[in-house]
mmCIF file of C-alpha atoms in Angstrom:
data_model
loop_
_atom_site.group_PDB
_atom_site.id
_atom_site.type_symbol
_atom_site.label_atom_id
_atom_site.label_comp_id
_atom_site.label_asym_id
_atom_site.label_seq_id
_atom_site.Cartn_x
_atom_site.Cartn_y
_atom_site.Cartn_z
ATOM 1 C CA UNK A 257 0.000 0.000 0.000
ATOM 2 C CA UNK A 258 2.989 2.323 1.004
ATOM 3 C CA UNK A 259 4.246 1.365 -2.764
ATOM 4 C CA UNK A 260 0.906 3.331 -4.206
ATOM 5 C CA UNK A 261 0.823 6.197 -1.256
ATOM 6 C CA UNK A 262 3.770 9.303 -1.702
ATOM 7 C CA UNK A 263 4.545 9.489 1.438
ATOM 8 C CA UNK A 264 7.521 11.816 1.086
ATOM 9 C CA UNK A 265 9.784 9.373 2.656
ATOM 10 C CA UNK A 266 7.784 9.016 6.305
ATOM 11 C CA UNK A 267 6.233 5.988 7.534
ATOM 12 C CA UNK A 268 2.825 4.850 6.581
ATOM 13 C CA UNK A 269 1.632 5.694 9.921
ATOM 14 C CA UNK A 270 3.175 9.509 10.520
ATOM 15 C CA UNK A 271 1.864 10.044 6.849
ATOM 16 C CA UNK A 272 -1.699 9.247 8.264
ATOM 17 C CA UNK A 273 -1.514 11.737 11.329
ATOM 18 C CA UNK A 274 -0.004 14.321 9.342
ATOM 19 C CA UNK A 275 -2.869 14.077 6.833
ATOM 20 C CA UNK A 276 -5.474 14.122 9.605
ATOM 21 C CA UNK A 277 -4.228 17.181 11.185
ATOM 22 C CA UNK A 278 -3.871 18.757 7.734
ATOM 23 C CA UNK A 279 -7.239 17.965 6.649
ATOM 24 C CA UNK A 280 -8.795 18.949 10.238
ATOM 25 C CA UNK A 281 -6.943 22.469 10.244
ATOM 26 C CA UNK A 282 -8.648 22.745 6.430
ATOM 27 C CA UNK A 283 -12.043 22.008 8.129
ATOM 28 C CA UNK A 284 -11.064 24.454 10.256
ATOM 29 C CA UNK A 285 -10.514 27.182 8.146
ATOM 30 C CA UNK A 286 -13.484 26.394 6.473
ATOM 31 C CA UNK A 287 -15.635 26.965 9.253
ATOM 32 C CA UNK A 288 -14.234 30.168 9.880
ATOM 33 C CA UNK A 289 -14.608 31.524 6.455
ATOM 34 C CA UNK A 290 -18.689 30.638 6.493
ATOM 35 C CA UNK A 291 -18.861 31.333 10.109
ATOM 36 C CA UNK A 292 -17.301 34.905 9.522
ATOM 37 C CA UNK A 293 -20.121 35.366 6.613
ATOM 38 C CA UNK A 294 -22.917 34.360 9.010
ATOM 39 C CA UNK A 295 -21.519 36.993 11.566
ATOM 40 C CA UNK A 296 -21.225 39.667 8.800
ATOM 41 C CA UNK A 297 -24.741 38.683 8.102
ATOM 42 C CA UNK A 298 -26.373 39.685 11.438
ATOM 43 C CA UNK A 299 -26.757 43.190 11.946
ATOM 44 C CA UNK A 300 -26.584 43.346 15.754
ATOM 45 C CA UNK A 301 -23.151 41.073 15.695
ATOM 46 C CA UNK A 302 -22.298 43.721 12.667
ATOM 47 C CA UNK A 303 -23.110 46.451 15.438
ATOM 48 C CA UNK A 304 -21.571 45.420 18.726
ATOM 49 C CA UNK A 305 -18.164 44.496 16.075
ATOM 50 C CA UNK A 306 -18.508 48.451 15.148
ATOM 51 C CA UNK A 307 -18.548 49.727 18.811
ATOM 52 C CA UNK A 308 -15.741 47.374 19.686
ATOM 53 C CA UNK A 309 -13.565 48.563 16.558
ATOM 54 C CA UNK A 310 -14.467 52.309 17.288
ATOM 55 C CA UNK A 311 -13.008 51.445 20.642
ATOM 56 C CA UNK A 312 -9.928 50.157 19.459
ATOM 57 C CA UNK A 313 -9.555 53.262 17.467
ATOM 58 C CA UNK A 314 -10.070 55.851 20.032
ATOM 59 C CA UNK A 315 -7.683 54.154 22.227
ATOM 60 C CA UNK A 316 -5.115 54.153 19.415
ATOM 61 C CA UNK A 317 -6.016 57.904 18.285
ATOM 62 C CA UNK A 318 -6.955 59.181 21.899
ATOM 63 C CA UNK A 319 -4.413 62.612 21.278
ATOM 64 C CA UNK A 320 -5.412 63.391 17.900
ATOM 65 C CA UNK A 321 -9.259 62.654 19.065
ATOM 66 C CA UNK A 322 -8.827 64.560 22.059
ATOM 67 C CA UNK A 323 -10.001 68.355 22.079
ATOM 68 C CA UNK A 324 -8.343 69.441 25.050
ATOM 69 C CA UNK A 325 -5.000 68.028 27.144
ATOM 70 C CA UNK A 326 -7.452 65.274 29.492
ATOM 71 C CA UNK A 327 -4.753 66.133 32.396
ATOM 72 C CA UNK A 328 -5.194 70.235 32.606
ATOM 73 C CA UNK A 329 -6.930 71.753 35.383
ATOM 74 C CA UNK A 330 -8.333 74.730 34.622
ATOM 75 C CA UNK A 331 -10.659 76.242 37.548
ATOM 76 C CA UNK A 332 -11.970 79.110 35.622
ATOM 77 C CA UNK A 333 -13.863 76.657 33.715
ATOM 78 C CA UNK A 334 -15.202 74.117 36.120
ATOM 79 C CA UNK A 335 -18.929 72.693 35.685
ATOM 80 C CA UNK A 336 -19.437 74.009 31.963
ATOM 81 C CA UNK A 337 -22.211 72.605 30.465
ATOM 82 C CA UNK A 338 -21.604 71.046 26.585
ATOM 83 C CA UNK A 339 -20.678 73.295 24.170
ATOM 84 C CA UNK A 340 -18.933 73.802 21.048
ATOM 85 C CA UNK A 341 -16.053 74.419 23.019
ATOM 86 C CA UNK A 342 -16.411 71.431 25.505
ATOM 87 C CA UNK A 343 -18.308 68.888 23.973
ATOM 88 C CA UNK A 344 -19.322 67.335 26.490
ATOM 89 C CA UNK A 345 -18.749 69.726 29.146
ATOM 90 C CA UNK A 346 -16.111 70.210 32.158
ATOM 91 C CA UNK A 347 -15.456 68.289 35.411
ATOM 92 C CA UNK A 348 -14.884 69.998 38.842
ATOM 93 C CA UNK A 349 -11.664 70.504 37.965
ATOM 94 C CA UNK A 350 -12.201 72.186 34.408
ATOM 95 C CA UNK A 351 -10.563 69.256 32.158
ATOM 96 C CA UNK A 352 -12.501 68.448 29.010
ATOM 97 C CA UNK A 353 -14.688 65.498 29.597
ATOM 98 C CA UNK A 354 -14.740 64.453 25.797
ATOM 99 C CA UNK A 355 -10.924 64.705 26.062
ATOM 100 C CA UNK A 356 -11.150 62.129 29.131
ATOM 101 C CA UNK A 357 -13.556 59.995 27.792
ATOM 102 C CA UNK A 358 -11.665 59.443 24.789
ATOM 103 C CA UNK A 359 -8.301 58.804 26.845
ATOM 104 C CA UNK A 360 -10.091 56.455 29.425
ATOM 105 C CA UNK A 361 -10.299 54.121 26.563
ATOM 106 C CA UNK A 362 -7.145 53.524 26.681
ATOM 107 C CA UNK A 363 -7.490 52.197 30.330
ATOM 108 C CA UNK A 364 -10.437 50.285 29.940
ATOM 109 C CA UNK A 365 -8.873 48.584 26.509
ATOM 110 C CA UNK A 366 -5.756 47.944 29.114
ATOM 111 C CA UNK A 367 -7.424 46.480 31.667
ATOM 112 C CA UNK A 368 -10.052 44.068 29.277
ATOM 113 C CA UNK A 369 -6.968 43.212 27.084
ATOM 114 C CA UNK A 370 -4.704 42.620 30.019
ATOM 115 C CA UNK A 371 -6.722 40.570 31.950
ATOM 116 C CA UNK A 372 -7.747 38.645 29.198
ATOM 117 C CA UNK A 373 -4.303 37.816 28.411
ATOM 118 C CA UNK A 374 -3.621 36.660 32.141
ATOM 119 C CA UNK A 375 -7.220 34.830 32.083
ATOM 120 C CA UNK A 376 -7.050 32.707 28.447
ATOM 121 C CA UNK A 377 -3.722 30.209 29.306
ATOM 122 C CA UNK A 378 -4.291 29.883 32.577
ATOM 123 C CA UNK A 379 -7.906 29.027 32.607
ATOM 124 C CA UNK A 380 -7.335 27.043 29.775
ATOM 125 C CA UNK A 381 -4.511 24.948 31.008
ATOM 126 C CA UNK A 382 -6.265 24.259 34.232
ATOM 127 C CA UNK A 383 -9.494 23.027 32.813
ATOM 128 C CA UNK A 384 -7.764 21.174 30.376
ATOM 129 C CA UNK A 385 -5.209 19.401 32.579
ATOM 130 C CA UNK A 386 -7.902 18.043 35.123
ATOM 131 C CA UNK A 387 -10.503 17.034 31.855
ATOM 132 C CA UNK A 388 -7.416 15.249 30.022
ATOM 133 C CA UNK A 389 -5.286 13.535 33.435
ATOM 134 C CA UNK A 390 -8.249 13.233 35.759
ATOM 135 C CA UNK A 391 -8.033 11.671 38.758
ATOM 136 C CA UNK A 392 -7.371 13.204 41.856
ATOM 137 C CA UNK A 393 -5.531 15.981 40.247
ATOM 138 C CA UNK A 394 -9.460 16.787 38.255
ATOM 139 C CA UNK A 395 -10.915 16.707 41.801
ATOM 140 C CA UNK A 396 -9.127 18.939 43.559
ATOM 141 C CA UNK A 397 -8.594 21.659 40.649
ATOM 142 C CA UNK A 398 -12.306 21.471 39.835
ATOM 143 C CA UNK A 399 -13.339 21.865 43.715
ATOM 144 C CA UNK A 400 -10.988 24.795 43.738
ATOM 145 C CA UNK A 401 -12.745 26.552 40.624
ATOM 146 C CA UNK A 402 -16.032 25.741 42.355
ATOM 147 C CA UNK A 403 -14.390 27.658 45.513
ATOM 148 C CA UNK A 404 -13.901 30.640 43.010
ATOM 149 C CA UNK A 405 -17.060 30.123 41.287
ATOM 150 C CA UNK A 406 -19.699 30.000 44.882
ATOM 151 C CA UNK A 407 -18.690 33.886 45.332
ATOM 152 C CA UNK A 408 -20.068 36.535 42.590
ATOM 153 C CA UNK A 409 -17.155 37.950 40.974
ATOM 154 C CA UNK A 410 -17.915 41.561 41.504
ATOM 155 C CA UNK A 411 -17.781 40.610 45.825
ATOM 156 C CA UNK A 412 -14.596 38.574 44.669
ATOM 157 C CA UNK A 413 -13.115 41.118 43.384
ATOM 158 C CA UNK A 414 -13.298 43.896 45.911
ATOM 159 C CA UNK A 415 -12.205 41.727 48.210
ATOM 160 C CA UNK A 416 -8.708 41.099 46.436
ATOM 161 C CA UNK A 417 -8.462 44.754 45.595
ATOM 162 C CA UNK A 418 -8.900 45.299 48.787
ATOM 163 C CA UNK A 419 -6.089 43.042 49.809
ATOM 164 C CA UNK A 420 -3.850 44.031 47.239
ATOM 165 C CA UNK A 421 -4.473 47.900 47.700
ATOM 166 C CA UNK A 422 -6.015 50.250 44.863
ATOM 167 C CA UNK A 423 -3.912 50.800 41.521
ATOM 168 C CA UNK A 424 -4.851 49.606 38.315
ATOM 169 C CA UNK A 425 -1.932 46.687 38.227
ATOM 170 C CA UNK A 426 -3.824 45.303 41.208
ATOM 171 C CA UNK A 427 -7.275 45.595 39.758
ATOM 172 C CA UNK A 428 -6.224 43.738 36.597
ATOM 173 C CA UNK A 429 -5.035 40.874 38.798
ATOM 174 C CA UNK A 430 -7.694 40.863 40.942
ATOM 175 C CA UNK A 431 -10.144 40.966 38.033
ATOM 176 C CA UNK A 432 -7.799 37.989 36.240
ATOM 177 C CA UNK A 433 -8.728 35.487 39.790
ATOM 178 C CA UNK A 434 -12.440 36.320 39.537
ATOM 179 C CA UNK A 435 -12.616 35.527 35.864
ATOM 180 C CA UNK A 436 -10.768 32.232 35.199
ATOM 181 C CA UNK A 437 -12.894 29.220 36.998
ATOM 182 C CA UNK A 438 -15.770 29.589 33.610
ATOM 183 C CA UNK A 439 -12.707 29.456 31.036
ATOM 184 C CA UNK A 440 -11.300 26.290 33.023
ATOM 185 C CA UNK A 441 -14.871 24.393 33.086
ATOM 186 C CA UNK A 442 -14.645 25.449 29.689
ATOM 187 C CA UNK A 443 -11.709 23.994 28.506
ATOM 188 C CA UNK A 444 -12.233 20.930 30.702
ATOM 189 C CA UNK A 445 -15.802 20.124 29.063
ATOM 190 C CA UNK A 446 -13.795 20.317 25.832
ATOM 191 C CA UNK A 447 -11.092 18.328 26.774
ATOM 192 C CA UNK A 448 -13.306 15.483 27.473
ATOM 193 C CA UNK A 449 -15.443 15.283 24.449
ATOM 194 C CA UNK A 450 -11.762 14.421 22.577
ATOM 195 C CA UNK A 451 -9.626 13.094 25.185
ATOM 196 C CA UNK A 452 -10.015 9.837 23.755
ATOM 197 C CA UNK A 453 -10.031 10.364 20.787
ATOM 198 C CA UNK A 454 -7.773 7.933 17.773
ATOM 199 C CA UNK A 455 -5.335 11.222 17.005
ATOM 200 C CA UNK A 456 -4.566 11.554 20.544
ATOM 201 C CA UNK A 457 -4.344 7.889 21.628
ATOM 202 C CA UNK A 458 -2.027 7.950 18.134
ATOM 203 C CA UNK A 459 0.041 11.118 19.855
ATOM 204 C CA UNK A 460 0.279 9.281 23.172
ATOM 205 C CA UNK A 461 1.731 5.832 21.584
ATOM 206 C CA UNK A 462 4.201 7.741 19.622
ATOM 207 C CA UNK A 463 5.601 9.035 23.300
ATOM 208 C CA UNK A 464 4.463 13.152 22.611
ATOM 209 C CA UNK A 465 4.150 14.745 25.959
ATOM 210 C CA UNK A 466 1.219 16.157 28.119
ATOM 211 C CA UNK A 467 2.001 19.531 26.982
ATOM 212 C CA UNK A 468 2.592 18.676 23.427
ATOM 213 C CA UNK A 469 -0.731 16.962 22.976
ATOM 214 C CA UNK A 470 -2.268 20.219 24.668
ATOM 215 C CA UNK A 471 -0.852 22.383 22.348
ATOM 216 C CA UNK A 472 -1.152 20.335 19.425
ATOM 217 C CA UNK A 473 -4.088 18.963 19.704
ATOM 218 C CA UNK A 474 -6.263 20.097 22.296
ATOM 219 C CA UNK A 475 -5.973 23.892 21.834
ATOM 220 C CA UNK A 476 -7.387 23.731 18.550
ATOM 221 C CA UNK A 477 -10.342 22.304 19.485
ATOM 222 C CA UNK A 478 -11.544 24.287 22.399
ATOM 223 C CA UNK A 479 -9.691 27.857 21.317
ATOM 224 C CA UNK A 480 -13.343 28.840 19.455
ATOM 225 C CA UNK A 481 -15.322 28.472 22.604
ATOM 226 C CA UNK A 482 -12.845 29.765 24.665
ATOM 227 C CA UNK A 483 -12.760 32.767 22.303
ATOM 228 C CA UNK A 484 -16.432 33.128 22.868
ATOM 229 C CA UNK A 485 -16.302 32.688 26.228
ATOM 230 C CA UNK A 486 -13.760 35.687 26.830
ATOM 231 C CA UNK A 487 -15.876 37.733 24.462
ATOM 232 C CA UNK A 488 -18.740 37.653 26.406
ATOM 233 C CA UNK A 489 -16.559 38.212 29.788
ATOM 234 C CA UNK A 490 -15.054 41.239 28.420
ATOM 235 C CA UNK A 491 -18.323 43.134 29.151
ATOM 236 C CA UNK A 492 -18.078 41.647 32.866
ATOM 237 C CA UNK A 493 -14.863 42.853 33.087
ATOM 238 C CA UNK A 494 -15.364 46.203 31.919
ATOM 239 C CA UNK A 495 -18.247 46.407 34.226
ATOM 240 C CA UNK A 496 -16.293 45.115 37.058
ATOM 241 C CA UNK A 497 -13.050 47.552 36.515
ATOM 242 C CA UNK A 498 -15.648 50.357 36.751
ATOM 243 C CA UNK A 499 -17.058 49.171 39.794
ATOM 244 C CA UNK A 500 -13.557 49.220 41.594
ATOM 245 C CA UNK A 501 -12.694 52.718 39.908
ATOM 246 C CA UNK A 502 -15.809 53.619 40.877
ATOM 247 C CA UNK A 503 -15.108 52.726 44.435
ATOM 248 C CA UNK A 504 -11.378 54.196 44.147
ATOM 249 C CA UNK A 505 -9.757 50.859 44.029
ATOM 250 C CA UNK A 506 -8.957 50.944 40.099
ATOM 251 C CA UNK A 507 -7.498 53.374 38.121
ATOM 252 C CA UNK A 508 -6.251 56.299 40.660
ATOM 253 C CA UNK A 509 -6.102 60.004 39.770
ATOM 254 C CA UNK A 510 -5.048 61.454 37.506
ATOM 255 C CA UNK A 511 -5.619 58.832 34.924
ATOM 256 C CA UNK A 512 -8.771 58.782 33.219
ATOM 257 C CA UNK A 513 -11.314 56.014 33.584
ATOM 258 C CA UNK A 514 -14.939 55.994 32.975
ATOM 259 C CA UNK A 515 -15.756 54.535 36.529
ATOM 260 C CA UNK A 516 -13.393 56.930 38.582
ATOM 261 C CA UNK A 517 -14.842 59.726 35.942
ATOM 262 C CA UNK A 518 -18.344 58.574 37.125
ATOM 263 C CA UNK A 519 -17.731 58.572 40.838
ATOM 264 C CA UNK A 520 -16.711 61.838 40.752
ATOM 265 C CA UNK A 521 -19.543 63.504 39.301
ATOM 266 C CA UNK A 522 -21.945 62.116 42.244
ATOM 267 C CA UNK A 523 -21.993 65.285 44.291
ATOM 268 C CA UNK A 524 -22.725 67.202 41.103
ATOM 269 C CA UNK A 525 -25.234 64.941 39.696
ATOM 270 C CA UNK A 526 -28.113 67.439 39.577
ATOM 271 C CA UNK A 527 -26.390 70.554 38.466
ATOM 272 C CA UNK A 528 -23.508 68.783 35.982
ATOM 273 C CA UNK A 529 -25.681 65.762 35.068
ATOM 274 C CA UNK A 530 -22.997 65.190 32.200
ATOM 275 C CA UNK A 531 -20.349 64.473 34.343
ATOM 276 C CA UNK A 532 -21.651 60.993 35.437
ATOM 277 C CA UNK A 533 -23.879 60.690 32.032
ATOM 278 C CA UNK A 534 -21.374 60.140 29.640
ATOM 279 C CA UNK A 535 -19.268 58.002 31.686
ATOM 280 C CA UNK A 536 -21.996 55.741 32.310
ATOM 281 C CA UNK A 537 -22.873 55.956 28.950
ATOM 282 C CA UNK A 538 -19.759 54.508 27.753
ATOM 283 C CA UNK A 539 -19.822 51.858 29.417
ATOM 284 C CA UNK A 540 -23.070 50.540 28.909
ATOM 285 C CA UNK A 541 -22.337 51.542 24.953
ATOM 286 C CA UNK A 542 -19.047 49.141 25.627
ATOM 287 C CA UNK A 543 -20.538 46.253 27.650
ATOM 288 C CA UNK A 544 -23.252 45.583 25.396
ATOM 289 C CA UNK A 545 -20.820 45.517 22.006
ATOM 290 C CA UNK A 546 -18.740 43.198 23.694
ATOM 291 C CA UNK A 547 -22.276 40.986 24.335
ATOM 292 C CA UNK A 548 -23.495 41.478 21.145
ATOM 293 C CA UNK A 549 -20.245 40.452 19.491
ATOM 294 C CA UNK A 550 -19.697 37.598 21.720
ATOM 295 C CA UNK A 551 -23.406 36.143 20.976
ATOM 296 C CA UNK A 552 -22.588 36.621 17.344
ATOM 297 C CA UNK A 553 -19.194 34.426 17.425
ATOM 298 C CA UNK A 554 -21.022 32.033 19.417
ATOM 299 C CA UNK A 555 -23.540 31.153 16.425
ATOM 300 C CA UNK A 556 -20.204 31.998 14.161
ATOM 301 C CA UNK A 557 -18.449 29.236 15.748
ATOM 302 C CA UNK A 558 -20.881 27.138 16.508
ATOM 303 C CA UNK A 559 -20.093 23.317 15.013
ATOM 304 C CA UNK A 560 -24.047 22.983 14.386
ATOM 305 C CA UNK A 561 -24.532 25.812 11.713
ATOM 306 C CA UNK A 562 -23.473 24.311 8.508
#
């Protein structure tokens, strides 16, 4: 059989695994390339992708967006209403609140980005470790996301900011232990559906190592619900980084960020409605994108739409 087969000089049976992983990662990118028309295709995944880029972007632009230096105090113009001038008026402190807004993107794309960078391997190599070993080593990492998962994660995370002490490095992490037990039931409900499967029995008799069959074989597989799954979470992060600015425990001053922007337009709420308005505004705007988008890459991704 090898005689009729051009194997390029490998054994019959490397020839067959390299094949199957070829003509998996071309199933792959087919999937992606209808799933991608089918998110194009609905208007509120089209919508929440706009916000999200449009976020992006003002982060990226923030100075040439900006109106005004974010940073300057200027007391002759505290409380201004929205003008021309000020778009969206002053703070207490007469610094453009456009200016701010647009800068405090930059925080809040720090903070979602960061954490989700801290949140993806580890939750993934948690869940994935106890759904592919098992054992005793499954029991006691799943009890101790179940630990994580029996406390909401906004209480959760006040309580390590509060430990750690307020700064934005310290929200991110805090934010990063709050968020990781849903990725690692995740990745561990993945890793079970193809645990046993032939390719990685195949991988395992040819000696390839826990961490190689993770990478190589695992990963693939549960990377497009873990992408969905930090989608949606991104709008419980941003939510939850405003709650801790909010309550001084995120960003500190000067920086700008929408829930430290919002907290400090409370005693002014009925005279300079706009200082809390468009803060809050933002991140509502921002949350629901990042819901909207992750909804849409769910049905994008999902194995059942042809």
């Amino acid at each position: 059989m090898t005689g009729l087969i051009d194997t390029g000089g490998q054994s019959l049976h490397d020839w067959l695994i390299d094949e199957d992983i070829k003509s998996r990662r071309q199933a792959l990118a087919q999937r992606w390339y209808f799933g991608l028309r089918h998110l194009l295709s609905s208007p509120i995944a089209v919508l929440g992708l706009v916000i999200v880029v449009a976020l992006v972007l003002a982060a990226a632009f923030a100075p040439l967006l900006a109106t005004h230096n974010p940073y300057r105090q200027d007391l002759g113009r505290a409380l201004l209403a929205p003008s021309s001038a000020h778009w969206m008026g002053t703070d207490e402190l007469g610094r453009d609140v456009w200016s701010r807004l647009v800068y405090g993107s930059r925080t809040t794309l720090y903070i979602t980005m960061l954490v989700t960078v801290l949140v993806a391997p580890v939750g993934f190599l948690i869940g994935a470790l106890a759904g592919f070993i098992g054992g005793w080593l499954d029991t006691v990492l799943m009890r101790l996301t179940d630990i994580f998962l029996a406390f909401p994660s906004l209480v959760l995370a006040l309580a390590f900011s509060a430990a750690l002490g307020p700064g934005i490095e310290n929200a991110v992490l805090a934010i990063a232990l709050t968020i990781w037990p849903p990725v690692a039931r995740l990745a561990r409900a993945e890793t079970l559906t193809v645990r046993n499967s032939d390719y990685v029995a195949s991988a395992r008799l040819q000696g390839a190592s826990t961490l190689r069959i993770l990478w190589r074989h695992l990963v693939p597989v549960c990377l497009p619900s873990i992408i969905v799954r930090l989608t949606l979470n991104m709008a419980s992060v941003i939510l939850t980084a405003a709650g801790l600015g909010f309550l001084g425990l995120g960003a500190q001053p000067p920086l700008a960020e929408w829930g430290a922007m919002a907290a400090a337009g409370r005693q002014y709420l009925i005279d300079a409605w706009w200082l809390t308005t468009f803060p809050g505004l933002a991140i509502l705007l921002v949350s629901m994108a990042f819901n909207l988008l992750g909804d849409g890459l769910r049905d994008m991704l999902d194995p059942r739409k042809g």
